[in-house]
Short mmCIF file of C-alpha atoms and ligand atoms in Angstrom, two decimals:
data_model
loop_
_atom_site.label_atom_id
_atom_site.label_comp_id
_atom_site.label_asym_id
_atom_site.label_seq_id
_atom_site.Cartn_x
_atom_site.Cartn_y
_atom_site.Cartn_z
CA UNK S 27 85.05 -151.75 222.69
CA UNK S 28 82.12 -152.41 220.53
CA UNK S 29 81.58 -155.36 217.87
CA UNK S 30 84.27 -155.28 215.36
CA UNK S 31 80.91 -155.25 212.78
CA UNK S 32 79.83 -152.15 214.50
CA UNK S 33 82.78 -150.35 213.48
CA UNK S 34 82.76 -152.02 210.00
CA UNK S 35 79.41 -150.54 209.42
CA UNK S 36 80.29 -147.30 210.40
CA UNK S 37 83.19 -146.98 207.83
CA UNK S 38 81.21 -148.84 205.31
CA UNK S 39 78.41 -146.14 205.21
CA UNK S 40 81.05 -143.17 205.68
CA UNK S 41 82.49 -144.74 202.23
CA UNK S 42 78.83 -144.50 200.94
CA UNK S 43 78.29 -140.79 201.85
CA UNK S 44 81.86 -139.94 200.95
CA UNK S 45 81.88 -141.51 197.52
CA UNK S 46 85.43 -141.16 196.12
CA UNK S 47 88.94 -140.73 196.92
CA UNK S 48 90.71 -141.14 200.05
CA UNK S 49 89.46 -140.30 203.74
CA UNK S 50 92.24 -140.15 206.07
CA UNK S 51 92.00 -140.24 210.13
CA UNK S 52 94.65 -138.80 211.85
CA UNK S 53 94.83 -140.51 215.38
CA UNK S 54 96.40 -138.46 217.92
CA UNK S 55 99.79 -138.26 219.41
CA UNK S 56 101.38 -138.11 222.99
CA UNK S 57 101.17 -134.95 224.29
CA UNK S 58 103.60 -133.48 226.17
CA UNK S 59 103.51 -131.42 229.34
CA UNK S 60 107.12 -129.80 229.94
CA UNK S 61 109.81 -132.74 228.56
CA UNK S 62 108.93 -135.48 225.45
CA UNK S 63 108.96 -138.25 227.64
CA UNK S 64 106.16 -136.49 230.34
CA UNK S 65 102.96 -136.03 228.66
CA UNK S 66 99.23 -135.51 229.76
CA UNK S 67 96.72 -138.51 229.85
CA UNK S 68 96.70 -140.02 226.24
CA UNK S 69 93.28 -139.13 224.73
CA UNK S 70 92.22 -140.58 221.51
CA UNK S 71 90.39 -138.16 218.79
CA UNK S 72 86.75 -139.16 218.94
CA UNK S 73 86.46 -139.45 215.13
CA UNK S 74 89.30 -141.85 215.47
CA UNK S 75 87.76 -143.41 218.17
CA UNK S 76 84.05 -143.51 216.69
CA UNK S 77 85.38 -145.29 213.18
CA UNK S 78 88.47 -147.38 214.30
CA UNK S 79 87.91 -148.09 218.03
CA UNK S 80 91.61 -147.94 218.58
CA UNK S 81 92.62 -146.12 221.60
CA UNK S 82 95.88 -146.15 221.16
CA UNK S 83 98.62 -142.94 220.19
CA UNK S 84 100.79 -142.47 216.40
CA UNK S 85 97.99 -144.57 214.32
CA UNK S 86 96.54 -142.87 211.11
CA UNK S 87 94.01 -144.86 209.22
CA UNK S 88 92.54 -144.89 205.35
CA UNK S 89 89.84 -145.66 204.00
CA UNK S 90 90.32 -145.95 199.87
CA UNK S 91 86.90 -145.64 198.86
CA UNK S 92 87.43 -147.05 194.92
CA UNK S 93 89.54 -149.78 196.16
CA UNK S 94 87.18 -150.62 198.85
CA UNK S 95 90.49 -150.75 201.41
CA UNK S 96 91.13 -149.99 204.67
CA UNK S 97 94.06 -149.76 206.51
CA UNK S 98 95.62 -148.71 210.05
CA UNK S 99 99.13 -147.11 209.94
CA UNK S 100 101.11 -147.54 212.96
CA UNK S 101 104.29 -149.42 214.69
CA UNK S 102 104.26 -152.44 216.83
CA UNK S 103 106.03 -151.92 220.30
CA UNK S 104 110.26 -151.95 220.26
CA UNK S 105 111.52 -153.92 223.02
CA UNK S 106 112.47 -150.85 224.62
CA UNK S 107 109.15 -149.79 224.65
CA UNK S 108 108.07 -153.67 226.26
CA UNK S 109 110.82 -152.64 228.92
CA UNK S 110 109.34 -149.26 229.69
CA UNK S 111 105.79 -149.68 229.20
CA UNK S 112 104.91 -153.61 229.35
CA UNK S 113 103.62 -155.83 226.26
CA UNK S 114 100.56 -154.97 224.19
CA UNK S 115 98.54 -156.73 221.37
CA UNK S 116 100.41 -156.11 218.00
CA UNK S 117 98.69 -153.89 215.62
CA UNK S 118 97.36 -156.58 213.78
CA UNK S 119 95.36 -158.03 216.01
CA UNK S 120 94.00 -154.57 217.42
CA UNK S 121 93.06 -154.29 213.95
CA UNK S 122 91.27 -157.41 213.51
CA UNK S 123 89.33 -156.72 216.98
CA UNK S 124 87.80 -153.58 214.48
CA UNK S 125 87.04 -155.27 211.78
CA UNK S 126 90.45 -153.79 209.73
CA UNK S 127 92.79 -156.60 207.99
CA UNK S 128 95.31 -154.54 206.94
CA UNK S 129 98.09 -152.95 208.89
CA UNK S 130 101.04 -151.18 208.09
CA UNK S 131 103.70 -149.10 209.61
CA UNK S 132 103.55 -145.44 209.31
CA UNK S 133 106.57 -144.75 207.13
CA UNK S 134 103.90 -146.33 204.34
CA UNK S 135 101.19 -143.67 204.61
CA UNK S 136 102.86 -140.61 202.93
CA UNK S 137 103.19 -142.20 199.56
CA UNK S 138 99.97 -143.69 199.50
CA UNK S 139 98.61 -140.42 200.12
CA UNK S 140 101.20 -138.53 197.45
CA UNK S 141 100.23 -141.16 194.86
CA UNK S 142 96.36 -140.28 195.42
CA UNK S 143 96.98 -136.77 195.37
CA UNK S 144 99.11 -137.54 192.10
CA UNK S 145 96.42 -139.11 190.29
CA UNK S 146 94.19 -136.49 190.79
CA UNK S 147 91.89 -138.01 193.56
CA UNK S 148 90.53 -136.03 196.84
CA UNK S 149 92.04 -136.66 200.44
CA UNK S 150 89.43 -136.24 202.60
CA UNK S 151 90.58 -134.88 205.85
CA UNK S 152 89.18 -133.41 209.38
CA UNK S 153 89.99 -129.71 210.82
CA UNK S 154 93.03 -130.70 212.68
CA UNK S 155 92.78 -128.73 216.42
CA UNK S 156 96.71 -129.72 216.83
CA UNK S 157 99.39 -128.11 215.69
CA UNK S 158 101.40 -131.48 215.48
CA UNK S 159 98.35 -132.83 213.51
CA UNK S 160 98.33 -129.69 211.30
CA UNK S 161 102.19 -130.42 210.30
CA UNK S 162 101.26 -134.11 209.70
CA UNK S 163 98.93 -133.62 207.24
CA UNK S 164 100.67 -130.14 205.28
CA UNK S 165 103.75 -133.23 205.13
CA UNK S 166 101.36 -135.50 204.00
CA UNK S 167 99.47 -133.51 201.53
CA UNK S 168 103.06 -131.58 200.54
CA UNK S 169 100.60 -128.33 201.93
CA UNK S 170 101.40 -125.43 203.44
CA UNK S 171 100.50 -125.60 207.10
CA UNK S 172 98.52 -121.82 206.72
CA UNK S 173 96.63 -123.95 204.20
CA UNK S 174 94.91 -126.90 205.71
CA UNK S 175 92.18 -125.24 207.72
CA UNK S 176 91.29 -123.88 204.14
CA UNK S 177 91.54 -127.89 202.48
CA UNK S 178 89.30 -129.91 205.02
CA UNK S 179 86.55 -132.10 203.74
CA UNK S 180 83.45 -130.36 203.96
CA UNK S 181 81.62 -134.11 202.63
CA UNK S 182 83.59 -135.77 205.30
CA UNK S 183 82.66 -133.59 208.17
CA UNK S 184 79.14 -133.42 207.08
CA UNK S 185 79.16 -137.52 206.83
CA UNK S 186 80.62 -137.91 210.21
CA UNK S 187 78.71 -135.55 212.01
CA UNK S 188 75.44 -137.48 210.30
CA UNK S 189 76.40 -140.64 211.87
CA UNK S 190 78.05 -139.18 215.60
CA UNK S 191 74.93 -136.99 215.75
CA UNK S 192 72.48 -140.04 216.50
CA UNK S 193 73.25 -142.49 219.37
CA UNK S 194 72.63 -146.10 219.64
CA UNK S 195 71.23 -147.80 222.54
CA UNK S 196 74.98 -148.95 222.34
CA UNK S 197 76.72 -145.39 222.82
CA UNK S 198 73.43 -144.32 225.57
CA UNK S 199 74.51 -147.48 227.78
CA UNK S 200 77.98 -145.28 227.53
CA UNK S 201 76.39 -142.14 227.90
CA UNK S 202 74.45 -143.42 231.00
CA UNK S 203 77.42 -145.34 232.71
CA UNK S 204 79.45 -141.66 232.55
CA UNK S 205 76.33 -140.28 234.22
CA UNK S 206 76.40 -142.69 237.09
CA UNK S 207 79.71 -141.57 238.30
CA UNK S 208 78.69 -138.05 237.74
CA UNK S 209 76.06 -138.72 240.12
CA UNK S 210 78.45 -139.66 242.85
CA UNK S 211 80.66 -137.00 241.63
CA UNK S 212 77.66 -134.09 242.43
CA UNK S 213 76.38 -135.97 245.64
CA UNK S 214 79.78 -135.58 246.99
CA UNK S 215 80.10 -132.00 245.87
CA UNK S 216 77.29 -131.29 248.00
CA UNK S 217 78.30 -132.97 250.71
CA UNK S 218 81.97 -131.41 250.96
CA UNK S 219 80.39 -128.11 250.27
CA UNK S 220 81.27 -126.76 253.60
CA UNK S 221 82.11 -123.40 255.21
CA UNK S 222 85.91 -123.19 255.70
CA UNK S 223 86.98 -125.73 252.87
CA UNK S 224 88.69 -124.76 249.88
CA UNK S 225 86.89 -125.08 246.53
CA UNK S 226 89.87 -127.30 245.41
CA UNK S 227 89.61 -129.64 248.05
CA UNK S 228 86.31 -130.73 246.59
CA UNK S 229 87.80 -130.52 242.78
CA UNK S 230 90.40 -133.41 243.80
CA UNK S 231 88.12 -135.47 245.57
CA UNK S 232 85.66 -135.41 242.25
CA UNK S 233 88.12 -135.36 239.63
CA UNK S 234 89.68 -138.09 241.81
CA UNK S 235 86.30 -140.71 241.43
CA UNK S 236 85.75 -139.86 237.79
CA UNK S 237 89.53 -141.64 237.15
CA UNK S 238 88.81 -144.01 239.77
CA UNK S 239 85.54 -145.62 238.54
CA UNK S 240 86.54 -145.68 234.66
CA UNK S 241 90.46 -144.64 234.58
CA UNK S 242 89.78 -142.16 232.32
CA UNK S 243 90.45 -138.46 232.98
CA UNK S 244 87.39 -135.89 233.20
CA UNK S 245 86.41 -135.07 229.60
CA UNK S 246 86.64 -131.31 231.00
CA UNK S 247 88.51 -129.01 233.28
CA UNK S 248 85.83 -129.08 236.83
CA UNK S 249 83.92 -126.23 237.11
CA UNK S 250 83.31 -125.63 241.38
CA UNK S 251 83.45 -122.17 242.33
CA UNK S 252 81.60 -119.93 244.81
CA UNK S 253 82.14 -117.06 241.99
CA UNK S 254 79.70 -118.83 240.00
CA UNK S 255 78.65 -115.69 237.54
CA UNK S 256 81.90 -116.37 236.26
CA UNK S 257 80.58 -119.23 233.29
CA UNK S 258 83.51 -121.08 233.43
CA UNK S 259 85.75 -120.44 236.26
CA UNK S 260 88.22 -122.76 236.60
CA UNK S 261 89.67 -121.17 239.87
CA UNK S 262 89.12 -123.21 242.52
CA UNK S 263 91.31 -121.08 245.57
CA UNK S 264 88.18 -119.73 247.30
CA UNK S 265 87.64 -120.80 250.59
CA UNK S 266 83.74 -121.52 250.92
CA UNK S 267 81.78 -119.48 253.21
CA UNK S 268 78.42 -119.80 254.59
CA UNK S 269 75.91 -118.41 252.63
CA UNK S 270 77.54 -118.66 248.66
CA UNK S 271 76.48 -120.25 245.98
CA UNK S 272 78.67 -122.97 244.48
CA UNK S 273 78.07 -124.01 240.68
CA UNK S 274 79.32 -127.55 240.38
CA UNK S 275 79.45 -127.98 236.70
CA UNK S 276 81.48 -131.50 236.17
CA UNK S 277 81.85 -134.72 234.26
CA UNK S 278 83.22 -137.90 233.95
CA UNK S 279 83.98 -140.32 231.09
CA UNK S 280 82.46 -143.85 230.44
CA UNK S 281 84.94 -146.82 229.79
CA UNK S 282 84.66 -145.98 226.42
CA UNK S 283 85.28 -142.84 226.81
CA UNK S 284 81.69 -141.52 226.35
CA UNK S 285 81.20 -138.35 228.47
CA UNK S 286 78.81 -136.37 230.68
CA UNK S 287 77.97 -133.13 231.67
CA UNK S 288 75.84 -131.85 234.46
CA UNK S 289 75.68 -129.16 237.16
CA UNK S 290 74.09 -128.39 239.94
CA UNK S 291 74.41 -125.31 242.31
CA UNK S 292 74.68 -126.11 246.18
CA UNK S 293 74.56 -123.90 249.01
CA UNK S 294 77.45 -123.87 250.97
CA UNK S 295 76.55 -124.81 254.36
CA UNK S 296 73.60 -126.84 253.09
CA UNK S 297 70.80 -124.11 253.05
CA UNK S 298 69.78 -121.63 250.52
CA UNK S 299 68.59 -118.24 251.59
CA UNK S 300 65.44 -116.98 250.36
CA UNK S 301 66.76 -115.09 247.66
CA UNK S 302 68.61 -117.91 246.41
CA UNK S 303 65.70 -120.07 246.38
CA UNK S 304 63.76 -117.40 244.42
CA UNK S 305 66.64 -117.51 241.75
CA UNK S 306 67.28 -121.22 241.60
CA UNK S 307 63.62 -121.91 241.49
CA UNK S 308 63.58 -119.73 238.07
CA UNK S 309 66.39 -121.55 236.70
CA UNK S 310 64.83 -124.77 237.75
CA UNK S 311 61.48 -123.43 235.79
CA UNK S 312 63.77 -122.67 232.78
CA UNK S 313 64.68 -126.10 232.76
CA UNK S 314 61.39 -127.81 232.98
CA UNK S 315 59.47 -125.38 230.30
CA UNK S 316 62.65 -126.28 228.07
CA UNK S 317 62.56 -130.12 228.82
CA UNK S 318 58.76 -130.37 228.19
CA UNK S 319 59.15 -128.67 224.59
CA UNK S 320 62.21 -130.95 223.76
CA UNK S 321 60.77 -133.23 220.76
CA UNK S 322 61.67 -134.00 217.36
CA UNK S 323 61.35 -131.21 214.69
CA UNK S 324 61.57 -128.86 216.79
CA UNK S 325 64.88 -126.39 216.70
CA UNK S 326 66.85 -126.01 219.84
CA UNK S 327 66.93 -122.36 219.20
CA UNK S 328 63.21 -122.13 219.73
CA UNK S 329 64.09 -124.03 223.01
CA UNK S 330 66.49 -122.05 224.35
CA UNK S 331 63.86 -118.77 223.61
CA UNK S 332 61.39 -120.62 225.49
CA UNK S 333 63.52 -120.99 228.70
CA UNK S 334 64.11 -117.41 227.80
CA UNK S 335 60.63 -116.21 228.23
CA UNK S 336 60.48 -118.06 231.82
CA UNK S 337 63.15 -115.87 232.79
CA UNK S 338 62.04 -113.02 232.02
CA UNK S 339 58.27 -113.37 232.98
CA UNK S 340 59.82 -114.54 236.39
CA UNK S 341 62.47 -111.98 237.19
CA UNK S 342 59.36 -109.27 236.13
CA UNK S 343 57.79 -111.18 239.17
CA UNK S 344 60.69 -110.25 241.39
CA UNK S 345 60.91 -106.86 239.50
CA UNK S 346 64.25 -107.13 237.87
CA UNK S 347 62.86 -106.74 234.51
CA UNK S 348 59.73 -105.00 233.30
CA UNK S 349 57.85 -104.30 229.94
CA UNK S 350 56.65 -106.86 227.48
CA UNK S 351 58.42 -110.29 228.11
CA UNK S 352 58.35 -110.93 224.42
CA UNK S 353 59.95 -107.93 223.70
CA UNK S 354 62.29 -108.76 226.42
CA UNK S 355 63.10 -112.19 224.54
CA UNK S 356 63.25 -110.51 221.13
CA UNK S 357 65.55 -107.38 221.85
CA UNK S 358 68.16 -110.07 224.09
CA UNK S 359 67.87 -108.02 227.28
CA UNK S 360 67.07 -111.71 228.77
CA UNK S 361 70.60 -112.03 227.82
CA UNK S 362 72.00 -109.76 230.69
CA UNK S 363 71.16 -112.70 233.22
CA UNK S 364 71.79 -115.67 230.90
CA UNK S 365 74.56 -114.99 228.47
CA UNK S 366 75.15 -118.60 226.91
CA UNK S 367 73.33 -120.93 224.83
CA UNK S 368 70.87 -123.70 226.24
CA UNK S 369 72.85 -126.72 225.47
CA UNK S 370 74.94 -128.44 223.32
CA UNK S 371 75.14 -132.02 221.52
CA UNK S 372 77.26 -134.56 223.89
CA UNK S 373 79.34 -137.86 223.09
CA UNK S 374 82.85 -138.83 222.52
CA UNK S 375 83.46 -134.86 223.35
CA UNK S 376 81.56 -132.66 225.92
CA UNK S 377 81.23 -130.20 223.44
CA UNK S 378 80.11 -133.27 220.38
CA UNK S 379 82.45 -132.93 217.82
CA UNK S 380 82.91 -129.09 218.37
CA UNK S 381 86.09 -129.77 216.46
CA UNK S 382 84.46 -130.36 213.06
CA UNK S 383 82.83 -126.60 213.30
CA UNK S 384 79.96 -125.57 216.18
CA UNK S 385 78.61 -124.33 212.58
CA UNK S 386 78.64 -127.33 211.12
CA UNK S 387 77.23 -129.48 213.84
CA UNK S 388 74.23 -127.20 215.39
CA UNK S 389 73.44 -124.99 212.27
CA UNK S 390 71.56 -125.55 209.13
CA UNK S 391 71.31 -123.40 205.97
CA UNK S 392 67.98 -122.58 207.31
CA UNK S 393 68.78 -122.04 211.15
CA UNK S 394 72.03 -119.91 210.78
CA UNK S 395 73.94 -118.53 214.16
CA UNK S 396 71.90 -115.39 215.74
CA UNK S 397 74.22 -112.08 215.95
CA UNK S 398 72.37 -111.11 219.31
CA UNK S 399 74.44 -111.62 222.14
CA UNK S 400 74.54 -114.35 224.64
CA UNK S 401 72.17 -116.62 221.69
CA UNK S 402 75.38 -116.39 220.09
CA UNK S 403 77.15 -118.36 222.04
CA UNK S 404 74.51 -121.32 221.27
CA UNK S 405 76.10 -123.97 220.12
CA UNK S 406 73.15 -126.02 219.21
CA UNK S 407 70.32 -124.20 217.44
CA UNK S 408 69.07 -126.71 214.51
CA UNK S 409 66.30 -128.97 214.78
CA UNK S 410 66.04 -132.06 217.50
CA UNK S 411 65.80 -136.02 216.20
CA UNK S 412 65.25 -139.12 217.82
CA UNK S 413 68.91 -139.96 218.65
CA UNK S 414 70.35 -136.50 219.84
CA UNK S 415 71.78 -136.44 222.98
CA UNK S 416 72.31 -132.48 224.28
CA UNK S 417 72.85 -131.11 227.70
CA UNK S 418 70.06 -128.68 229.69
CA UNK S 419 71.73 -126.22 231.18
CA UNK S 420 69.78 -122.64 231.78
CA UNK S 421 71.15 -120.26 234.01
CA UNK S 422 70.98 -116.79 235.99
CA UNK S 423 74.31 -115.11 236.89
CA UNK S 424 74.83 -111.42 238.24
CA UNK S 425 78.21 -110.38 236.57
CA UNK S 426 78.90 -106.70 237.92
CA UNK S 427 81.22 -105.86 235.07
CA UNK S 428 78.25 -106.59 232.97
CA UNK S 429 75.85 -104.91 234.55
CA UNK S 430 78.12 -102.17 234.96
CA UNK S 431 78.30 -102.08 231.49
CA UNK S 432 74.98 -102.38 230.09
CA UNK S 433 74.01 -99.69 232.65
CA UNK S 434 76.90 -97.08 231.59
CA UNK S 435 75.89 -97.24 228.11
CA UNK S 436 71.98 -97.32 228.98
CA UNK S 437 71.16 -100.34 227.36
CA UNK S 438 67.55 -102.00 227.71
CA UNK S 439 66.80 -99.20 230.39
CA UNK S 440 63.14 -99.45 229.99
CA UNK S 441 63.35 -103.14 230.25
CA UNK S 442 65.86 -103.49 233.48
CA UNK S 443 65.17 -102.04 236.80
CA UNK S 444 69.32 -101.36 236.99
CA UNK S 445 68.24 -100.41 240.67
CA UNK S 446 66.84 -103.24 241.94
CA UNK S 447 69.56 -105.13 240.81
CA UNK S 448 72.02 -103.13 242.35
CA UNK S 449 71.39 -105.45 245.61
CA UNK S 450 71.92 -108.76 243.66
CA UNK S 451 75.69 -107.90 242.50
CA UNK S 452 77.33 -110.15 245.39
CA UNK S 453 74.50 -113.18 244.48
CA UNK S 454 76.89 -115.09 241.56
CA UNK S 455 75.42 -117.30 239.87
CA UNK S 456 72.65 -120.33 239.91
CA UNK S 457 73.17 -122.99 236.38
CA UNK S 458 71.02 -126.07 236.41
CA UNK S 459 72.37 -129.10 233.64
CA UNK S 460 71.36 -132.10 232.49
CA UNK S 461 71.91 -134.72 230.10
CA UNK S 462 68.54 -135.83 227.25
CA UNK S 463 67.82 -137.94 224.93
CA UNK S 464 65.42 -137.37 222.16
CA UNK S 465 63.22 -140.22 221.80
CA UNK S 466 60.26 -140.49 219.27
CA UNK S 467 58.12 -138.50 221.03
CA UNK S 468 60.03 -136.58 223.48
CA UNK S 469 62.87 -136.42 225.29
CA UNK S 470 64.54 -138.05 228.41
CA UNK S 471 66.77 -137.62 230.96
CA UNK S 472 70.02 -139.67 231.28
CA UNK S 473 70.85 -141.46 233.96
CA UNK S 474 70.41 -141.81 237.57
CA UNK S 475 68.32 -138.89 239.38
CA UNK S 476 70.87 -136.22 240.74
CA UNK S 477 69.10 -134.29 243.44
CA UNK S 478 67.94 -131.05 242.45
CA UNK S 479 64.96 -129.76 243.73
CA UNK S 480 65.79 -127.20 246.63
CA UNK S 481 64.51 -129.51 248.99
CA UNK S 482 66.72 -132.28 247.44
CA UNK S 483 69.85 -130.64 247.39
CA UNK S 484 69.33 -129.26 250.73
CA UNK S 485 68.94 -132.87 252.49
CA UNK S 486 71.84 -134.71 250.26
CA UNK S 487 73.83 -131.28 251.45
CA UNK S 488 73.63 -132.67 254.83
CA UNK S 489 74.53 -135.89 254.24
N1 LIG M 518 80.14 -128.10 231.12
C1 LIG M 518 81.24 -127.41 230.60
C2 LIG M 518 81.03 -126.96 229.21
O1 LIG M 518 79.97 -127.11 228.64
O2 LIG M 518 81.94 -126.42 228.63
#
């Protein structure tokens, strides 16, 4: 956990940039798999997290921004639940260790809340993504549940994302101690990438260090498959043969439950044909024109064109494409080959705070979301500042049905040689991630160095 004045000072300037009324944090609640009492791997909300530092299910907190108050709602432990799940601190003193000196049980919150909305004052609330959470707050805020999506706080969510946006040295220790198991987590990939092993058996192993060096669960489903044009195929029956590509897209989560998000893409066997190499030297290219642009000021939209352009100026090279590479970039045909966005913000979530609105957290009312496809799937498109922390991650894939597609309906035909690339349908798919920091000046990559040059991931591929 962090200082208890660390979290003090976050609420203290969310009060500021709130101004009035109530805020309310909904932590969340046990989540069950297939009976009450057997539920998935407790995860806190990461607003929750961020501003009360409690990781702990059934606690709501307030902030009462007139009467400069806040409290955590929640129960201390029955003795039943000592018996079946051990002792714990009481709430109180989990609440002290955040800077919070008042506690009280649950049953208390709803007519706080009723007598705020009574007098007239705002609740301030987040986009619940839970049904269960959706029902609290309609009982809260006597709502109807089709209503709340339509009553969040669009001063809260802008206030939170300000502060979540912009890491401390605090949160990039967090950021960078995720990274290190990642680390392990791709060397191993590449090492168990062998002909005649099933994709799963290296999902287990990975998923298996990530809860092993911070007991915490992987702050997304693993990504290894050999059917890597497939963006995020979470299949992971294939059996690996010689000569595939595997995209190893994984993460793990700090102690504090900080997470990363890299990928690499390994040859199975430990060698990449020449083809291959042409391809993931591209993406690789992508990745380094995008990374030296990566400043301050300037949008992430204009990044992700830029690692556009090195596409398509190198797949004219190898003939796939042909005409203008600007025109290329502007019309979207890049887009056949690298449907998704660039990058995204990263933190308590993969995604950062994707549950406030991707609009909301990567747009501006200047830099609004692109209608062209595959650059509208970016989910980070405003400008960069010192602070940001956002994942790398061009690609190439070769998706038949696409292809197929764009071929039936003759889009881009004087842009795409549709016959070259008939002989690149079985290739899959070649995504390169990583996780920067914007500095001052720049930007930075987190953490320790995960091999990725071809010559790099060839030797770690053979142990
Ligand atoms: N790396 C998985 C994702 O961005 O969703």
């Amino acid at each position: 956990m962090f200082s208890a004045d660390l979290y003090s000072h976050r609420r203290q300037r969310l009060k500021a940039d709130v101004g009035s009324g109530l805020i309310l944090f909904l932590g969340n609640r046990p989540s069950p798999i297939n009976a009450p009492d057997n539920c998935h791997f407790f995860r806190q909300d990461s607003s929750f997290l961020y501003f009360w530092g409690i990781d702990l299910p059934d606690l709501a907190a307030v902030i009462d921004v007139e009467a400069d108050t806040e409290t955590v709602f929640g129960e201390d432990l029955s003795m039943d639940e000592v018996i079946w799940s051990g002792p714990q601190p009481s709430l109180h003193e989990r609440c002290r260790g955040v800077g919070v000196d008042r506690s009280a049980p649950s049953s208390q919150l709803s007519a706080i809340v009723a007598e705020a909305i009574k007098g007239g004052r705002p609740v301030h609330f987040l986009p619940p993504y839970r049904m269960d959470q959706t029902m609290q707050v309609a009982g809260l805020c006597s709502m109807d549940p089709a209503a709340v999506a339509g009553n969040t706080s669009t001063p809260l969510i802008r206030a939170v994302i300000r502060q979540r946006s912009v890491k401390s040295d605090a949160e990039v220790a967090q950021l960078e101690a995720a990274l290190a198991i990642n680390a392990v987590m791709q060397t191993t990939a590449m090492r168990m990438a062998t002909p005649g092993r099933y994709e799963r058996e290296v999902v287990g192993q990975i998923e298996g260090l990530a809860y092993g060096r911070s007991g915490r669960k992987p702050p997304f489903g693993t990504i290894f498959s050999i059917e890597g044009q497939t963006l995020h195929n979470r299949r992971h029956d294939n059996l690996m043969q010689a000569g595939r590509l595997a995209i190893c897209d994984c993460g793990a989560e700090s102690p504090m439950g900080y997470a990363s998000d890299t990928t690499r893409t390994i040859p199975v066997g430990g060698r990449f044909s020449g083809r291959q190499k042409e391809i993931y030297e591209i993406v690789l290219g992508m990745q380094a024109d995008a990374l030296a642009a990566m400043k301050p000021g300037i949008p992430y939209k204009d990044v992700h064109q830029i690692a556009a352009r090195r596409l398509s100026s190198d797949l004219k090279d190898l003939g796939l494409i042909r005409g203008d590479v600007d025109r290329v970039v502007q019309a979207g045909a890049y887009a056949l080959f690298f449907p998704h966005g660039l990058g995204h913000m990263l933190g308590l979530d993969v995604h950062d705070m994707e549950c406030l609105g991707e609009d909301h957290v990567g747009y501006t009312q200047e830099i609004r979301r692109d209608s062209r496809f595959g650059i509208d799937r970016l989910r980070l498109a405003k400008p960069l500042a010192p602070g940001f922390v956002v994942t790398v991650e061009p690609g190439i894939y070769f998706i038949p049905q696409l292809v197929q597609q764009w071929r039936n309906e003759n889009r881009f035909s004087d842009l795409i040689d549709y016959g070259k690339l008939e002989s690149y349908l079985d290739f899959g798919g070649v995504r390169i991630e990583d996780d920067v920091q914007i500095t001052s000046t720049g930007a930075t990559v987190l953490g320790p160095p995960i091999p990725k040059t071809v010559a790099a991931v060839e030797s770690c591929c053979r142990g």
